[in-house]
Short mmCIF file of C-alpha atoms in Angstrom, two decimals:
data_model
loop_
_atom_site.label_atom_id
_atom_site.label_comp_id
_atom_site.label_asym_id
_atom_site.label_seq_id
_atom_site.Cartn_x
_atom_site.Cartn_y
_atom_site.Cartn_z
CA MET A 248 166.66 -175.88 109.72
CA ASN A 249 170.32 -176.44 110.59
CA CYS A 250 172.10 -175.27 113.74
CA VAL A 251 175.64 -173.89 113.42
CA GLU A 252 177.72 -172.60 116.32
CA LEU A 253 179.27 -169.24 115.47
CA SER A 254 182.88 -168.32 116.18
CA GLU A 255 182.30 -164.57 116.68
CA ALA A 256 182.24 -163.48 120.31
CA PRO A 257 178.66 -163.09 121.61
CA ARG A 258 179.29 -159.55 122.83
CA ASP A 259 180.59 -158.48 119.43
CA LEU A 260 177.58 -160.05 117.71
CA VAL A 261 175.10 -158.27 119.97
CA ARG A 262 176.89 -154.92 119.81
CA ARG A 263 177.13 -154.97 116.02
CA HIS A 264 173.49 -155.92 115.43
CA LEU A 265 172.00 -153.78 118.21
CA ALA A 266 173.20 -150.65 116.42
CA ASP A 267 171.05 -151.50 113.37
CA ALA A 268 167.30 -150.82 113.62
CA ALA A 269 166.58 -153.39 110.91
CA ASN A 270 167.21 -156.29 113.28
CA GLY A 271 164.62 -157.88 115.56
CA TRP A 272 165.14 -159.41 119.00
CA SER A 273 163.26 -161.59 121.47
CA VAL A 274 163.54 -162.99 124.98
CA GLY A 275 161.16 -165.78 125.85
CA THR A 276 160.15 -169.38 125.64
CA TRP A 277 157.56 -171.53 123.88
CA GLY A 278 154.28 -169.83 124.82
CA ALA A 279 155.61 -166.66 126.47
CA ILE A 280 157.80 -164.21 124.59
CA GLY A 281 158.67 -160.55 124.34
CA GLU A 282 159.76 -159.14 120.99
CA PHE A 283 161.71 -155.91 120.45
CA GLN A 284 162.52 -153.66 117.54
CA TYR A 285 163.09 -149.95 117.22
CA ASP A 286 162.82 -147.32 114.50
CA GLU A 287 165.56 -144.82 113.77
CA GLY A 288 164.67 -141.45 115.26
CA GLU A 289 161.62 -142.63 117.22
CA PRO A 290 160.69 -140.56 120.30
CA GLY A 291 162.81 -141.21 123.38
CA LEU A 292 165.21 -143.54 121.59
CA VAL A 293 168.54 -144.20 123.30
CA VAL A 294 170.91 -146.65 121.62
CA ASP A 295 173.97 -147.57 123.69
CA ALA A 296 175.59 -150.30 121.63
CA GLU A 297 178.76 -150.28 123.72
CA ASN A 298 176.77 -151.18 126.86
CA LEU A 299 174.42 -153.45 124.89
CA SER A 300 171.21 -151.58 125.57
CA VAL A 301 168.44 -149.84 123.64
CA SER A 302 165.42 -148.08 125.11
CA SER A 303 162.51 -146.01 123.86
CA ARG A 304 159.04 -145.04 124.99
CA ARG A 305 157.77 -148.32 123.54
CA GLY A 306 160.17 -150.75 125.20
CA ALA A 307 163.74 -151.66 126.02
CA LEU A 308 166.38 -154.36 125.62
CA ARG A 309 169.37 -154.74 127.90
CA VAL A 310 172.00 -157.45 127.56
CA GLY A 311 174.29 -158.27 130.48
CA ASP A 312 177.00 -160.80 131.25
CA LEU A 313 177.62 -163.02 128.23
CA ALA A 314 180.25 -165.21 129.86
CA GLU A 315 179.79 -168.86 128.84
CA VAL A 316 177.09 -167.89 126.33
CA LYS A 317 177.26 -169.64 122.96
CA PRO A 318 175.72 -168.19 119.77
CA PHE A 319 174.08 -170.57 117.31
CA ALA A 320 172.85 -169.64 113.83
CA LEU A 321 169.64 -171.31 112.67
CA VAL A 322 170.05 -171.63 108.91
CA ASP A 323 167.24 -172.50 106.50
CA GLU A 324 167.45 -174.72 103.41
CA LYS A 325 168.43 -171.71 101.26
CA GLY A 326 171.37 -170.87 103.50
CA ARG A 327 169.76 -167.83 105.08
CA ILE A 328 170.31 -167.20 108.78
CA ARG A 329 166.82 -166.96 110.23
CA GLU A 330 167.82 -166.57 113.87
CA ILE A 331 170.89 -166.33 116.06
CA ALA A 332 170.16 -167.94 119.42
CA PHE A 333 172.35 -166.98 122.37
CA CYS A 334 172.38 -169.98 124.69
CA SER A 335 173.79 -170.97 128.06
CA ALA A 336 173.13 -173.40 130.87
CA ARG A 337 172.38 -170.56 133.31
CA PRO A 338 168.81 -170.61 134.67
CA ALA A 339 166.47 -167.83 135.77
CA SER A 340 164.44 -168.04 139.01
CA GLY A 341 162.11 -170.74 137.68
CA ARG A 342 159.16 -169.74 139.85
CA THR A 343 155.90 -171.62 139.27
CA VAL A 344 153.51 -169.29 141.12
CA ILE A 345 152.98 -165.53 141.22
CA HIS A 346 155.44 -163.81 143.53
CA ALA A 347 155.54 -160.15 144.62
CA LEU A 348 159.04 -158.70 144.18
CA ASP A 349 158.00 -155.29 145.48
CA ALA A 350 154.81 -153.21 145.72
CA VAL A 351 154.44 -152.83 141.94
CA THR A 352 156.55 -155.65 140.44
CA PHE A 353 155.32 -159.24 140.22
CA ASP A 354 156.97 -162.38 138.85
CA LEU A 355 154.16 -164.24 137.10
CA GLY A 356 155.74 -167.64 137.78
CA ILE A 357 155.39 -169.08 134.28
CA GLY A 358 157.23 -172.22 135.38
CA VAL A 359 160.10 -172.52 132.91
CA PRO A 360 163.69 -172.74 134.16
CA HIS A 361 165.33 -170.13 131.93
CA ILE A 362 162.83 -167.25 131.52
CA ASP A 363 161.04 -165.11 134.09
CA MET A 364 158.01 -163.09 133.01
CA LEU A 365 157.24 -160.09 135.20
CA VAL A 366 154.84 -157.17 135.17
CA CYS A 367 155.55 -153.68 136.51
CA LEU A 368 152.44 -151.72 137.49
CA ARG A 369 151.91 -147.99 137.67
CA GLU A 370 152.03 -146.86 141.28
CA ASP A 371 148.50 -145.47 141.01
CA ASP A 372 147.02 -148.66 139.51
CA VAL A 373 145.41 -149.89 142.71
CA GLU A 374 142.86 -152.17 141.01
CA THR A 375 145.46 -154.23 139.14
CA ARG A 376 147.75 -154.39 142.17
CA ARG A 377 144.93 -155.86 144.27
CA ALA A 378 144.27 -158.50 141.61
CA LEU A 379 147.95 -159.45 141.48
CA GLU A 380 148.17 -159.56 145.25
CA ALA A 381 145.16 -161.88 145.30
CA GLY A 382 147.00 -164.15 142.88
CA VAL A 383 150.25 -164.36 144.85
CA GLY A 384 151.19 -167.95 145.62
CA ARG A 385 148.96 -169.33 142.86
CA PRO A 386 149.77 -170.39 139.27
CA LEU A 387 148.97 -167.66 136.76
CA LEU A 388 146.94 -169.89 134.44
CA THR A 389 144.42 -171.30 136.91
CA THR A 390 140.89 -170.38 135.87
CA ASP A 391 140.01 -168.63 139.14
CA ASN A 392 143.15 -166.49 139.34
CA PRO A 393 142.17 -162.80 138.92
CA ALA A 394 145.70 -161.79 137.91
CA GLY A 395 145.51 -162.83 134.26
CA PRO A 396 142.34 -160.89 133.32
CA ALA A 397 143.60 -157.87 135.25
CA ILE A 398 146.87 -157.86 133.33
CA GLY A 399 145.04 -158.11 130.02
CA LYS A 400 142.83 -155.18 130.97
CA ALA A 401 145.53 -152.88 132.38
CA SER A 402 148.42 -153.63 129.97
CA PRO A 403 151.20 -152.99 132.48
CA THR A 404 154.83 -153.14 131.38
CA ARG A 405 155.77 -156.75 130.66
CA VAL A 406 159.33 -157.84 131.38
CA PHE A 407 160.99 -160.99 130.03
CA ALA A 408 164.26 -161.85 131.74
CA SER A 409 166.82 -164.57 131.17
CA ALA A 410 170.11 -165.03 132.99
CA PHE A 411 171.74 -162.44 130.73
CA ALA A 412 169.08 -160.39 128.90
CA THR A 413 166.03 -158.32 129.85
CA LEU A 414 163.35 -157.16 127.43
CA GLU A 415 160.62 -154.68 128.39
CA VAL A 416 157.36 -154.02 126.55
CA HIS A 417 155.52 -150.80 127.37
CA GLN A 418 152.98 -150.94 124.55
CA PRO A 419 149.41 -152.12 125.17
CA ILE A 420 148.23 -155.72 125.00
CA PRO A 421 145.77 -156.05 122.08
CA PRO A 422 142.22 -157.27 122.81
CA PRO A 423 141.30 -160.88 121.97
CA GLY A 424 141.53 -161.27 118.21
CA GLY A 425 143.40 -157.98 117.92
CA ARG A 426 146.73 -157.33 116.23
CA SER A 427 149.97 -156.74 118.12
CA PRO A 428 151.39 -153.24 117.67
CA GLU A 429 154.47 -152.55 115.56
CA GLY A 430 157.70 -152.60 117.55
CA PRO A 431 157.96 -154.05 121.05
CA HIS A 432 155.12 -156.43 121.93
CA SER A 433 154.51 -159.62 123.87
CA HIS A 434 152.71 -162.94 123.46
CA LEU A 435 151.35 -165.22 126.17
CA LEU A 436 149.85 -168.43 124.78
CA PRO A 437 148.66 -170.64 127.65
CA HIS A 438 148.13 -173.77 125.54
CA HIS A 439 151.74 -173.61 124.36
CA LEU A 440 153.15 -172.65 127.74
CA LYS A 441 151.46 -175.63 129.41
CA GLU A 442 153.45 -177.96 127.14
CA GLY A 443 156.57 -177.08 129.14
CA ARG A 444 158.88 -176.89 126.12
CA MET A 445 162.20 -175.05 126.32
CA HIS A 446 162.32 -174.53 122.52
CA ALA A 447 159.82 -174.55 119.67
CA PRO A 448 158.90 -178.00 118.35
CA GLY A 449 161.58 -179.29 115.99
CA SER A 450 164.19 -176.79 117.14
CA PRO A 451 167.73 -177.94 116.33
CA LEU A 452 169.26 -176.14 119.31
CA PRO A 453 171.44 -178.45 121.44
CA ALA A 454 169.97 -180.13 124.51
CA GLY A 455 171.19 -178.91 127.88
CA LEU A 456 171.36 -175.24 126.88
CA TYR A 457 168.71 -172.55 127.25
CA CYS A 458 168.10 -169.79 124.72
CA GLY A 459 168.18 -166.53 126.68
CA LEU A 460 168.16 -164.12 123.73
CA SER A 461 167.33 -164.38 120.03
CA LEU A 462 168.40 -162.11 117.17
CA TYR A 463 166.55 -162.03 113.84
CA PRO A 464 168.89 -160.41 111.29
CA ARG A 465 167.22 -157.92 108.94
CA THR A 466 163.77 -159.03 110.04
CA ARG A 467 160.69 -156.97 110.99
CA LEU A 468 158.83 -158.67 113.81
#
């Protein structure tokens, strides 16, 4: 896989591809990622390409300030662009333990510098809120933390946020061994996340930059 910096402005790239339902998107890191795609005409769909946002009942993607962001095409041996990675040196919060942002929103503290993973609970979901509150100040992946099992059971909205993009997944988390739903979905792989990688193994992306948004042209995720 080769890495080629693109000359087209990042905002123009995002706007042009966001208007096409055939393209896939992700915000995440090695071991924790949210993926987004929409279908033309699906219920609740709002595509606002000019403001770089798409939302539906299944999820949402919003892209913000792209100043100092550089787009890189990852090109395979046949010359096909597999991914366009939007990269910058701007970090996220980088929390390493669960932190309550408000009564129903929790940063899970996944411990990478460029991506925050959050959950947003229903206001009436008292059981899951108590489990998250019990996990505040503790790493998510410790064996005695009740937050992880509670999240898996309740399937709250998962939010993946970089310095310039936010992806929301409203669809349910599949059971162990189950299949992710079509469209927006998320993956949390503890054994990968614990490796502390910023990119997938063998990634040709340049050192010193974080990937805050990925585009997969003409790809169903």
